[in-house]
Amino acid sequence: MSESIPHVESQKELDKYLKESENKLVVLMVYAHWCGPSLYMEPVFEELSYANKHCVFLRLNTNRAPDMVDSLDVNRIPTFFFYRNGDKVDELVGANEHRLKQSF
């Protein structure tokens, strides 16, 4: 997994990014390093981060932040959350490359 996309490990960190992003789209990928679908989507997510510089991309490793996984109500990984102005505006569950790309 690339280190070019920042990790968040707490609600406080996520809230900071959401506040600082103003009206930019913030995309959070919840993943696990042992999960095949997460590994499949990682290069897609990274490619999208390079192609969409007007957005903020973040990652959350389920092993590093299990409390966040619970508070976000994540049941399957990968899960992608989309935020604008601090509010969740969309959610994508699973390794659906086509749908993720359509979200932009």
PDB file as gemmi writes it, atoms N, CA and C in Angstrom:
CRYST1    1.000    1.000    1.000  90.00  90.00  90.00 P 1                      
ATOM      1  N   MET A   1       0.835  -1.178   0.000  1.00  0.00           N  
ATOM      2  CA  MET A   1       0.000   0.000   0.000  1.00  0.00           C  
ATOM      3  C   MET A   1       0.884   1.248   0.000  1.00  0.00           C  
ATOM      4  N   SER A   2       0.529   2.170  -0.817  1.00  0.00           N  
ATOM      5  CA  SER A   2       1.296   3.405  -0.942  1.00  0.00           C  
ATOM      6  C   SER A   2       1.114   4.293   0.283  1.00  0.00           C  
ATOM      7  N   GLU A   3       2.135   5.030   0.598  1.00  0.00           N  
ATOM      8  CA  GLU A   3       2.063   5.965   1.712  1.00  0.00           C  
ATOM      9  C   GLU A   3       1.720   7.375   1.250  1.00  0.00           C  
ATOM     10  N   SER A   4       1.432   7.562  -0.044  1.00  0.00           N  
ATOM     11  CA  SER A   4       1.137   8.903  -0.546  1.00  0.00           C  
ATOM     12  C   SER A   4      -0.236   9.400  -0.100  1.00  0.00           C  
ATOM     13  N   ILE A   5      -1.117   8.501   0.280  1.00  0.00           N  
ATOM     14  CA  ILE A   5      -2.441   8.875   0.763  1.00  0.00           C  
ATOM     15  C   ILE A   5      -2.419   8.760   2.280  1.00  0.00           C  
ATOM     16  N   PRO A   6      -2.743   9.840   2.994  1.00  0.00           N  
ATOM     17  CA  PRO A   6      -2.660   9.814   4.456  1.00  0.00           C  
ATOM     18  C   PRO A   6      -3.612   8.804   5.096  1.00  0.00           C  
ATOM     19  N   HIS A   7      -3.190   8.283   6.244  1.00  0.00           N  
ATOM     20  CA  HIS A   7      -4.019   7.411   7.073  1.00  0.00           C  
ATOM     21  C   HIS A   7      -4.672   8.250   8.169  1.00  0.00           C  
ATOM     22  N   VAL A   8      -5.886   7.882   8.527  1.00  0.00           N  
ATOM     23  CA  VAL A   8      -6.518   8.424   9.725  1.00  0.00           C  
ATOM     24  C   VAL A   8      -6.721   7.258  10.680  1.00  0.00           C  
ATOM     25  N   GLU A   9      -6.562   7.533  11.957  1.00  0.00           N  
ATOM     26  CA  GLU A   9      -6.689   6.469  12.948  1.00  0.00           C  
ATOM     27  C   GLU A   9      -7.623   6.840  14.086  1.00  0.00           C  
ATOM     28  N   SER A  10      -8.272   8.004  13.971  1.00  0.00           N  
ATOM     29  CA  SER A  10      -9.209   8.414  15.012  1.00  0.00           C  
ATOM     30  C   SER A  10     -10.264   9.338  14.414  1.00  0.00           C  
ATOM     31  N   GLN A  11     -11.362   9.457  15.121  1.00  0.00           N  
ATOM     32  CA  GLN A  11     -12.419  10.372  14.677  1.00  0.00           C  
ATOM     33  C   GLN A  11     -11.912  11.809  14.694  1.00  0.00           C  
ATOM     34  N   LYS A  12     -11.058  12.115  15.662  1.00  0.00           N  
ATOM     35  CA  LYS A  12     -10.485  13.455  15.759  1.00  0.00           C  
ATOM     36  C   LYS A  12      -9.678  13.800  14.500  1.00  0.00           C  
ATOM     37  N   GLU A  13      -8.870  12.843  14.031  1.00  0.00           N  
ATOM     38  CA  GLU A  13      -8.088  13.064  12.808  1.00  0.00           C  
ATOM     39  C   GLU A  13      -9.002  13.257  11.598  1.00  0.00           C  
ATOM     40  N   LEU A  14     -10.017  12.398  11.482  1.00  0.00           N  
ATOM     41  CA  LEU A  14     -10.949  12.519  10.366  1.00  0.00           C  
ATOM     42  C   LEU A  14     -11.655  13.867  10.408  1.00  0.00           C  
ATOM     43  N   ASP A  15     -12.120  14.266  11.579  1.00  0.00           N  
ATOM     44  CA  ASP A  15     -12.806  15.555  11.720  1.00  0.00           C  
ATOM     45  C   ASP A  15     -11.906  16.714  11.310  1.00  0.00           C  
ATOM     46  N   LYS A  16     -10.625  16.617  11.631  1.00  0.00           N  
ATOM     47  CA  LYS A  16      -9.665  17.662  11.248  1.00  0.00           C  
ATOM     48  C   LYS A  16      -9.574  17.779   9.730  1.00  0.00           C  
ATOM     49  N   TYR A  17      -9.451  16.644   9.048  1.00  0.00           N  
ATOM     50  CA  TYR A  17      -9.396  16.665   7.585  1.00  0.00           C  
ATOM     51  C   TYR A  17     -10.701  17.205   6.996  1.00  0.00           C  
ATOM     52  N   LEU A  18     -11.824  16.791   7.559  1.00  0.00           N  
ATOM     53  CA  LEU A  18     -13.114  17.252   7.040  1.00  0.00           C  
ATOM     54  C   LEU A  18     -13.259  18.757   7.206  1.00  0.00           C  
ATOM     55  N   LYS A  19     -12.825  19.286   8.332  1.00  0.00           N  
ATOM     56  CA  LYS A  19     -12.911  20.726   8.579  1.00  0.00           C  
ATOM     57  C   LYS A  19     -11.980  21.496   7.647  1.00  0.00           C  
ATOM     58  N   GLU A  20     -10.765  21.002   7.490  1.00  0.00           N  
ATOM     59  CA  GLU A  20      -9.773  21.695   6.665  1.00  0.00           C  
ATOM     60  C   GLU A  20     -10.078  21.613   5.175  1.00  0.00           C  
ATOM     61  N   SER A  21     -10.870  20.645   4.785  1.00  0.00           N  
ATOM     62  CA  SER A  21     -11.134  20.449   3.349  1.00  0.00           C  
ATOM     63  C   SER A  21     -12.148  21.439   2.797  1.00  0.00           C  
ATOM     64  N   GLU A  22     -12.823  22.180   3.680  1.00  0.00           N  
ATOM     65  CA  GLU A  22     -13.850  23.143   3.296  1.00  0.00           C  
ATOM     66  C   GLU A  22     -14.883  22.464   2.410  1.00  0.00           C  
ATOM     67  N   ASN A  23     -15.027  22.904   1.163  1.00  0.00           N  
ATOM     68  CA  ASN A  23     -16.072  22.308   0.308  1.00  0.00           C  
ATOM     69  C   ASN A  23     -15.535  21.256  -0.662  1.00  0.00           C  
ATOM     70  N   LYS A  24     -14.284  20.826  -0.476  1.00  0.00           N  
ATOM     71  CA  LYS A  24     -13.731  19.776  -1.325  1.00  0.00           C  
ATOM     72  C   LYS A  24     -14.379  18.436  -0.989  1.00  0.00           C  
ATOM     73  N   LEU A  25     -14.422  17.556  -1.968  1.00  0.00           N  
ATOM     74  CA  LEU A  25     -14.862  16.195  -1.735  1.00  0.00           C  
ATOM     75  C   LEU A  25     -13.760  15.444  -0.994  1.00  0.00           C  
ATOM     76  N   VAL A  26     -14.124  14.781   0.103  1.00  0.00           N  
ATOM     77  CA  VAL A  26     -13.192  13.962   0.873  1.00  0.00           C  
ATOM     78  C   VAL A  26     -13.609  12.506   0.687  1.00  0.00           C  
ATOM     79  N   VAL A  27     -12.657  11.667   0.306  1.00  0.00           N  
ATOM     80  CA  VAL A  27     -12.937  10.255   0.063  1.00  0.00           C  
ATOM     81  C   VAL A  27     -12.098   9.428   1.028  1.00  0.00           C  
ATOM     82  N   LEU A  28     -12.770   8.620   1.825  1.00  0.00           N  
ATOM     83  CA  LEU A  28     -12.112   7.773   2.813  1.00  0.00           C  
ATOM     84  C   LEU A  28     -12.261   6.315   2.403  1.00  0.00           C  
ATOM     85  N   MET A  29     -11.140   5.629   2.237  1.00  0.00           N  
ATOM     86  CA  MET A  29     -11.149   4.197   1.933  1.00  0.00           C  
ATOM     87  C   MET A  29     -10.864   3.430   3.216  1.00  0.00           C  
ATOM     88  N   VAL A  30     -11.805   2.588   3.622  1.00  0.00           N  
ATOM     89  CA  VAL A  30     -11.625   1.715   4.775  1.00  0.00           C  
ATOM     90  C   VAL A  30     -11.203   0.358   4.220  1.00  0.00           C  
ATOM     91  N   TYR A  31     -10.043  -0.134   4.666  1.00  0.00           N  
ATOM     92  CA  TYR A  31      -9.468  -1.340   4.077  1.00  0.00           C  
ATOM     93  C   TYR A  31      -8.740  -2.165   5.134  1.00  0.00           C  
ATOM     94  N   ALA A  32      -8.293  -3.328   4.723  1.00  0.00           N  
ATOM     95  CA  ALA A  32      -7.393  -4.157   5.530  1.00  0.00           C  
ATOM     96  C   ALA A  32      -6.304  -4.693   4.608  1.00  0.00           C  
ATOM     97  N   HIS A  33      -5.087  -4.738   5.110  1.00  0.00           N  
ATOM     98  CA  HIS A  33      -3.957  -5.172   4.273  1.00  0.00           C  
ATOM     99  C   HIS A  33      -4.031  -6.654   3.910  1.00  0.00           C  
ATOM    100  N   TRP A  34      -4.829  -7.440   4.619  1.00  0.00           N  
ATOM    101  CA  TRP A  34      -4.976  -8.875   4.354  1.00  0.00           C  
ATOM    102  C   TRP A  34      -6.159  -9.183   3.434  1.00  0.00           C  
ATOM    103  N   CYS A  35      -6.919  -8.170   3.062  1.00  0.00           N  
ATOM    104  CA  CYS A  35      -8.161  -8.351   2.298  1.00  0.00           C  
ATOM    105  C   CYS A  35      -7.889  -8.253   0.793  1.00  0.00           C  
ATOM    106  N   GLY A  36      -8.157  -9.332   0.061  1.00  0.00           N  
ATOM    107  CA  GLY A  36      -7.934  -9.347  -1.384  1.00  0.00           C  
ATOM    108  C   GLY A  36      -8.633  -8.222  -2.127  1.00  0.00           C  
ATOM    109  N   PRO A  37      -9.930  -7.998  -1.912  1.00  0.00           N  
ATOM    110  CA  PRO A  37     -10.600  -6.891  -2.593  1.00  0.00           C  
ATOM    111  C   PRO A  37      -9.992  -5.520  -2.240  1.00  0.00           C  
ATOM    112  N   SER A  38      -9.545  -5.342  -1.012  1.00  0.00           N  
ATOM    113  CA  SER A  38      -8.880  -4.085  -0.644  1.00  0.00           C  
ATOM    114  C   SER A  38      -7.587  -3.917  -1.427  1.00  0.00           C  
ATOM    115  N   LEU A  39      -6.813  -5.000  -1.530  1.00  0.00           N  
ATOM    116  CA  LEU A  39      -5.561  -4.945  -2.284  1.00  0.00           C  
ATOM    117  C   LEU A  39      -5.820  -4.652  -3.759  1.00  0.00           C  
ATOM    118  N   TYR A  40      -6.898  -5.192  -4.282  1.00  0.00           N  
ATOM    119  CA  TYR A  40      -7.276  -4.937  -5.676  1.00  0.00           C  
ATOM    120  C   TYR A  40      -7.620  -3.455  -5.889  1.00  0.00           C  
ATOM    121  N   MET A  41      -8.330  -2.855  -4.926  1.00  0.00           N  
ATOM    122  CA  MET A  41      -8.795  -1.478  -5.086  1.00  0.00           C  
ATOM    123  C   MET A  41      -7.741  -0.432  -4.746  1.00  0.00           C  
ATOM    124  N   GLU A  42      -6.701  -0.804  -4.026  1.00  0.00           N  
ATOM    125  CA  GLU A  42      -5.687   0.171  -3.620  1.00  0.00           C  
ATOM    126  C   GLU A  42      -5.069   0.920  -4.798  1.00  0.00           C  
ATOM    127  N   PRO A  43      -4.595   0.250  -5.862  1.00  0.00           N  
ATOM    128  CA  PRO A  43      -4.023   1.025  -6.977  1.00  0.00           C  
ATOM    129  C   PRO A  43      -5.072   1.872  -7.703  1.00  0.00           C  
ATOM    130  N   VAL A  44      -6.296   1.413  -7.727  1.00  0.00           N  
ATOM    131  CA  VAL A  44      -7.382   2.206  -8.334  1.00  0.00           C  
ATOM    132  C   VAL A  44      -7.585   3.482  -7.525  1.00  0.00           C  
ATOM    133  N   PHE A  45      -7.628   3.336  -6.198  1.00  0.00           N  
ATOM    134  CA  PHE A  45      -7.809   4.476  -5.306  1.00  0.00           C  
ATOM    135  C   PHE A  45      -6.654   5.465  -5.456  1.00  0.00           C  
ATOM    136  N   GLU A  46      -5.446   4.934  -5.537  1.00  0.00           N  
ATOM    137  CA  GLU A  46      -4.284   5.803  -5.698  1.00  0.00           C  
ATOM    138  C   GLU A  46      -4.324   6.529  -7.047  1.00  0.00           C  
ATOM    139  N   GLU A  47      -4.680   5.821  -8.097  1.00  0.00           N  
ATOM    140  CA  GLU A  47      -4.808   6.443  -9.419  1.00  0.00           C  
ATOM    141  C   GLU A  47      -5.827   7.579  -9.388  1.00  0.00           C  
ATOM    142  N   LEU A  48      -6.947   7.347  -8.726  1.00  0.00           N  
ATOM    143  CA  LEU A  48      -7.973   8.392  -8.614  1.00  0.00           C  
ATOM    144  C   LEU A  48      -7.460   9.589  -7.830  1.00  0.00           C  
ATOM    145  N   SER A  49      -6.619   9.355  -6.832  1.00  0.00           N  
ATOM    146  CA  SER A  49      -6.082  10.472  -6.053  1.00  0.00           C  
ATOM    147  C   SER A  49      -5.185  11.367  -6.910  1.00  0.00           C  
ATOM    148  N   TYR A  50      -4.466  10.778  -7.844  1.00  0.00           N  
ATOM    149  CA  TYR A  50      -3.616  11.566  -8.748  1.00  0.00           C  
ATOM    150  C   TYR A  50      -4.450  12.307  -9.791  1.00  0.00           C  
ATOM    151  N   ALA A  51      -5.524  11.685 -10.230  1.00  0.00           N  
ATOM    152  CA  ALA A  51      -6.366  12.270 -11.275  1.00  0.00           C  
ATOM    153  C   ALA A  51      -7.341  13.316 -10.745  1.00  0.00           C  
ATOM    154  N   ASN A  52      -7.569  13.325  -9.436  1.00  0.00           N  
ATOM    155  CA  ASN A  52      -8.565  14.223  -8.845  1.00  0.00           C  
ATOM    156  C   ASN A  52      -7.927  15.037  -7.722  1.00  0.00           C  
ATOM    157  N   LYS A  53      -7.001  15.892  -8.098  1.00  0.00           N  
ATOM    158  CA  LYS A  53      -6.258  16.691  -7.115  1.00  0.00           C  
ATOM    159  C   LYS A  53      -7.158  17.662  -6.358  1.00  0.00           C  
ATOM    160  N   HIS A  54      -8.338  17.916  -6.877  1.00  0.00           N  
ATOM    161  CA  HIS A  54      -9.279  18.819  -6.210  1.00  0.00           C  
ATOM    162  C   HIS A  54     -10.013  18.128  -5.058  1.00  0.00           C  
ATOM    163  N   CYS A  55      -9.749  16.847  -4.850  1.00  0.00           N  
ATOM    164  CA  CYS A  55     -10.365  16.074  -3.771  1.00  0.00           C  
ATOM    165  C   CYS A  55      -9.312  15.715  -2.724  1.00  0.00           C  
ATOM    166  N   VAL A  56      -9.786  15.332  -1.554  1.00  0.00           N  
ATOM    167  CA  VAL A  56      -8.901  14.884  -0.478  1.00  0.00           C  
ATOM    168  C   VAL A  56      -9.118  13.389  -0.297  1.00  0.00           C  
ATOM    169  N   PHE A  57      -8.048  12.613  -0.382  1.00  0.00           N  
ATOM    170  CA  PHE A  57      -8.112  11.160  -0.252  1.00  0.00           C  
ATOM    171  C   PHE A  57      -7.476  10.735   1.064  1.00  0.00           C  
ATOM    172  N   LEU A  58      -8.164   9.846   1.783  1.00  0.00           N  
ATOM    173  CA  LEU A  58      -7.697   9.348   3.070  1.00  0.00           C  
ATOM    174  C   LEU A  58      -7.898   7.847   3.130  1.00  0.00           C  
ATOM    175  N   ARG A  59      -7.129   7.197   4.004  1.00  0.00           N  
ATOM    176  CA  ARG A  59      -7.286   5.757   4.203  1.00  0.00           C  
ATOM    177  C   ARG A  59      -7.427   5.452   5.690  1.00  0.00           C  
ATOM    178  N   LEU A  60      -8.149   4.393   5.965  1.00  0.00           N  
ATOM    179  CA  LEU A  60      -8.335   3.910   7.327  1.00  0.00           C  
ATOM    180  C   LEU A  60      -8.105   2.408   7.328  1.00  0.00           C  
ATOM    181  N   ASN A  61      -7.048   1.973   8.028  1.00  0.00           N  
ATOM    182  CA  ASN A  61      -6.730   0.560   8.146  1.00  0.00           C  
ATOM    183  C   ASN A  61      -7.542  -0.019   9.300  1.00  0.00           C  
ATOM    184  N   THR A  62      -8.370  -1.021   9.019  1.00  0.00           N  
ATOM    185  CA  THR A  62      -9.249  -1.591  10.042  1.00  0.00           C  
ATOM    186  C   THR A  62      -8.470  -2.160  11.226  1.00  0.00           C  
ATOM    187  N   ASN A  63      -7.270  -2.630  10.995  1.00  0.00           N  
ATOM    188  CA  ASN A  63      -6.459  -3.199  12.070  1.00  0.00           C  
ATOM    189  C   ASN A  63      -5.900  -2.130  13.007  1.00  0.00           C  
ATOM    190  N   ARG A  64      -5.699  -0.930  12.496  1.00  0.00           N  
ATOM    191  CA  ARG A  64      -5.139   0.152  13.297  1.00  0.00           C  
ATOM    192  C   ARG A  64      -6.209   0.959  14.037  1.00  0.00           C  
ATOM    193  N   ALA A  65      -7.437   0.901  13.575  1.00  0.00           N  
ATOM    194  CA  ALA A  65      -8.479   1.752  14.155  1.00  0.00           C  
ATOM    195  C   ALA A  65      -9.812   1.018  14.255  1.00  0.00           C  
ATOM    196  N   PRO A  66      -9.863  -0.061  15.043  1.00  0.00           N  
ATOM    197  CA  PRO A  66     -11.116  -0.820  15.133  1.00  0.00           C  
ATOM    198  C   PRO A  66     -12.287  -0.012  15.693  1.00  0.00           C  
ATOM    199  N   ASP A  67     -12.011   0.958  16.570  1.00  0.00           N  
ATOM    200  CA  ASP A  67     -13.088   1.796  17.099  1.00  0.00           C  
ATOM    201  C   ASP A  67     -13.726   2.643  15.999  1.00  0.00           C  
ATOM    202  N   MET A  68     -12.904   3.122  15.075  1.00  0.00           N  
ATOM    203  CA  MET A  68     -13.424   3.909  13.949  1.00  0.00           C  
ATOM    204  C   MET A  68     -14.295   3.043  13.046  1.00  0.00           C  
ATOM    205  N   VAL A  69     -13.884   1.803  12.845  1.00  0.00           N  
ATOM    206  CA  VAL A  69     -14.652   0.875  12.016  1.00  0.00           C  
ATOM    207  C   VAL A  69     -16.051   0.712  12.618  1.00  0.00           C  
ATOM    208  N   ASP A  70     -16.111   0.562  13.927  1.00  0.00           N  
ATOM    209  CA  ASP A  70     -17.402   0.431  14.607  1.00  0.00           C  
ATOM    210  C   ASP A  70     -18.223   1.709  14.500  1.00  0.00           C  
ATOM    211  N   SER A  71     -17.593   2.848  14.742  1.00  0.00           N  
ATOM    212  CA  SER A  71     -18.351   4.107  14.726  1.00  0.00           C  
ATOM    213  C   SER A  71     -18.846   4.464  13.322  1.00  0.00           C  
ATOM    214  N   LEU A  72     -18.112   4.043  12.293  1.00  0.00           N  
ATOM    215  CA  LEU A  72     -18.548   4.284  10.916  1.00  0.00           C  
ATOM    216  C   LEU A  72     -19.530   3.219  10.434  1.00  0.00           C  
ATOM    217  N   ASP A  73     -19.733   2.196  11.253  1.00  0.00           N  
ATOM    218  CA  ASP A  73     -20.652   1.103  10.933  1.00  0.00           C  
ATOM    219  C   ASP A  73     -20.235   0.369   9.651  1.00  0.00           C  
ATOM    220  N   VAL A  74     -18.940   0.042   9.584  1.00  0.00           N  
ATOM    221  CA  VAL A  74     -18.393  -0.686   8.443  1.00  0.00           C  
ATOM    222  C   VAL A  74     -18.623  -2.179   8.662  1.00  0.00           C  
ATOM    223  N   ASN A  75     -19.307  -2.813   7.714  1.00  0.00           N  
ATOM    224  CA  ASN A  75     -19.581  -4.244   7.802  1.00  0.00           C  
ATOM    225  C   ASN A  75     -18.790  -5.065   6.791  1.00  0.00           C  
ATOM    226  N   ARG A  76     -18.363  -4.425   5.709  1.00  0.00           N  
ATOM    227  CA  ARG A  76     -17.580  -5.102   4.663  1.00  0.00           C  
ATOM    228  C   ARG A  76     -16.479  -4.165   4.202  1.00  0.00           C  
ATOM    229  N   ILE A  77     -15.389  -4.765   3.762  1.00  0.00           N  
ATOM    230  CA  ILE A  77     -14.300  -3.956   3.230  1.00  0.00           C  
ATOM    231  C   ILE A  77     -13.917  -4.462   1.844  1.00  0.00           C  
ATOM    232  N   PRO A  78     -13.465  -3.558   1.013  1.00  0.00           N  
ATOM    233  CA  PRO A  78     -13.307  -2.137   1.284  1.00  0.00           C  
ATOM    234  C   PRO A  78     -14.661  -1.407   1.280  1.00  0.00           C  
ATOM    235  N   THR A  79     -14.681  -0.324   2.031  1.00  0.00           N  
ATOM    236  CA  THR A  79     -15.818   0.600   2.011  1.00  0.00           C  
ATOM    237  C   THR A  79     -15.256   1.988   1.752  1.00  0.00           C  
ATOM    238  N   PHE A  80     -15.941   2.746   0.917  1.00  0.00           N  
ATOM    239  CA  PHE A  80     -15.525   4.097   0.571  1.00  0.00           C  
ATOM    240  C   PHE A  80     -16.604   5.066   1.040  1.00  0.00           C  
ATOM    241  N   PHE A  81     -16.186   6.069   1.804  1.00  0.00           N  
ATOM    242  CA  PHE A  81     -17.102   7.108   2.268  1.00  0.00           C  
ATOM    243  C   PHE A  81     -16.748   8.406   1.563  1.00  0.00           C  
ATOM    244  N   PHE A  82     -17.768   9.131   1.165  1.00  0.00           N  
ATOM    245  CA  PHE A  82     -17.607  10.411   0.484  1.00  0.00           C  
ATOM    246  C   PHE A  82     -18.224  11.504   1.349  1.00  0.00           C  
ATOM    247  N   TYR A  83     -17.448  12.544   1.618  1.00  0.00           N  
ATOM    248  CA  TYR A  83     -17.891  13.654   2.461  1.00  0.00           C  
ATOM    249  C   TYR A  83     -17.745  14.965   1.705  1.00  0.00           C  
ATOM    250  N   ARG A  84     -18.661  15.877   1.973  1.00  0.00           N  
ATOM    251  CA  ARG A  84     -18.540  17.248   1.474  1.00  0.00           C  
ATOM    252  C   ARG A  84     -19.064  18.172   2.567  1.00  0.00           C  
ATOM    253  N   ASN A  85     -18.307  19.228   2.841  1.00  0.00           N  
ATOM    254  CA  ASN A  85     -18.660  20.183   3.900  1.00  0.00           C  
ATOM    255  C   ASN A  85     -18.891  19.479   5.232  1.00  0.00           C  
ATOM    256  N   GLY A  86     -18.130  18.422   5.490  1.00  0.00           N  
ATOM    257  CA  GLY A  86     -18.213  17.709   6.750  1.00  0.00           C  
ATOM    258  C   GLY A  86     -19.303  16.672   6.853  1.00  0.00           C  
ATOM    259  N   ASP A  87     -20.157  16.574   5.837  1.00  0.00           N  
ATOM    260  CA  ASP A  87     -21.275  15.625   5.859  1.00  0.00           C  
ATOM    261  C   ASP A  87     -21.039  14.470   4.895  1.00  0.00           C  
ATOM    262  N   LYS A  88     -21.433  13.275   5.325  1.00  0.00           N  
ATOM    263  CA  LYS A  88     -21.342  12.120   4.429  1.00  0.00           C  
ATOM    264  C   LYS A  88     -22.388  12.274   3.329  1.00  0.00           C  
ATOM    265  N   VAL A  89     -21.929  12.180   2.077  1.00  0.00           N  
ATOM    266  CA  VAL A  89     -22.839  12.345   0.943  1.00  0.00           C  
ATOM    267  C   VAL A  89     -23.029  11.059   0.150  1.00  0.00           C  
ATOM    268  N   ASP A  90     -22.145  10.078   0.357  1.00  0.00           N  
ATOM    269  CA  ASP A  90     -22.280   8.819  -0.376  1.00  0.00           C  
ATOM    270  C   ASP A  90     -21.410   7.762   0.299  1.00  0.00           C  
ATOM    271  N   GLU A  91     -21.694   6.525  -0.065  1.00  0.00           N  
ATOM    272  CA  GLU A  91     -20.954   5.382   0.467  1.00  0.00           C  
ATOM    273  C   GLU A  91     -20.963   4.292  -0.594  1.00  0.00           C  
ATOM    274  N   LEU A  92     -19.829   3.653  -0.771  1.00  0.00           N  
ATOM    275  CA  LEU A  92     -19.699   2.548  -1.707  1.00  0.00           C  
ATOM    276  C   LEU A  92     -19.071   1.377  -0.969  1.00  0.00           C  
ATOM    277  N   VAL A  93     -19.725   0.235  -1.008  1.00  0.00           N  
ATOM    278  CA  VAL A  93     -19.232  -0.952  -0.325  1.00  0.00           C  
ATOM    279  C   VAL A  93     -18.783  -1.964  -1.365  1.00  0.00           C  
ATOM    280  N   GLY A  94     -17.570  -2.482  -1.191  1.00  0.00           N  
ATOM    281  CA  GLY A  94     -17.074  -3.519  -2.085  1.00  0.00           C  
ATOM    282  C   GLY A  94     -16.077  -3.006  -3.103  1.00  0.00           C  
ATOM    283  N   ALA A  95     -15.533  -3.951  -3.847  1.00  0.00           N  
ATOM    284  CA  ALA A  95     -14.474  -3.667  -4.823  1.00  0.00           C  
ATOM    285  C   ALA A  95     -15.071  -3.448  -6.202  1.00  0.00           C  
ATOM    286  N   ASN A  96     -15.859  -2.392  -6.340  1.00  0.00           N  
ATOM    287  CA  ASN A  96     -16.502  -2.073  -7.605  1.00  0.00           C  
ATOM    288  C   ASN A  96     -15.748  -0.912  -8.252  1.00  0.00           C  
ATOM    289  N   GLU A  97     -14.740  -1.261  -9.026  1.00  0.00           N  
ATOM    290  CA  GLU A  97     -13.869  -0.261  -9.648  1.00  0.00           C  
ATOM    291  C   GLU A  97     -14.661   0.707 -10.523  1.00  0.00           C  
ATOM    292  N   HIS A  98     -15.558   0.195 -11.335  1.00  0.00           N  
ATOM    293  CA  HIS A  98     -16.339   1.035 -12.247  1.00  0.00           C  
ATOM    294  C   HIS A  98     -17.179   2.058 -11.473  1.00  0.00           C  
ATOM    295  N   ARG A  99     -17.866   1.596 -10.450  1.00  0.00           N  
ATOM    296  CA  ARG A  99     -18.724   2.515  -9.675  1.00  0.00           C  
ATOM    297  C   ARG A  99     -17.890   3.544  -8.916  1.00  0.00           C  
ATOM    298  N   LEU A 100     -16.739   3.124  -8.393  1.00  0.00           N  
ATOM    299  CA  LEU A 100     -15.874   4.077  -7.696  1.00  0.00           C  
ATOM    300  C   LEU A 100     -15.434   5.183  -8.656  1.00  0.00           C  
ATOM    301  N   LYS A 101     -15.009   4.820  -9.836  1.00  0.00           N  
ATOM    302  CA  LYS A 101     -14.579   5.809 -10.818  1.00  0.00           C  
ATOM    303  C   LYS A 101     -15.729   6.728 -11.234  1.00  0.00           C  
ATOM    304  N   GLN A 102     -16.940   6.194 -11.295  1.00  0.00           N  
ATOM    305  CA  GLN A 102     -18.105   7.009 -11.640  1.00  0.00           C  
ATOM    306  C   GLN A 102     -18.437   8.038 -10.561  1.00  0.00           C  
ATOM    307  N   SER A 103     -17.967   7.809  -9.348  1.00  0.00           N  
ATOM    308  CA  SER A 103     -18.269   8.713  -8.238  1.00  0.00           C  
ATOM    309  C   SER A 103     -17.601  10.073  -8.391  1.00  0.00           C  
ATOM    310  N   PHE A 104     -16.693  10.179  -9.357  1.00  0.00           N  
ATOM    311  CA  PHE A 104     -16.000  11.432  -9.574  1.00  0.00           C  
ATOM    312  C   PHE A 104     -16.513  12.076 -10.836  1.00  0.00           C  
TER     313      PHE A 104                                                      
END                                                                             
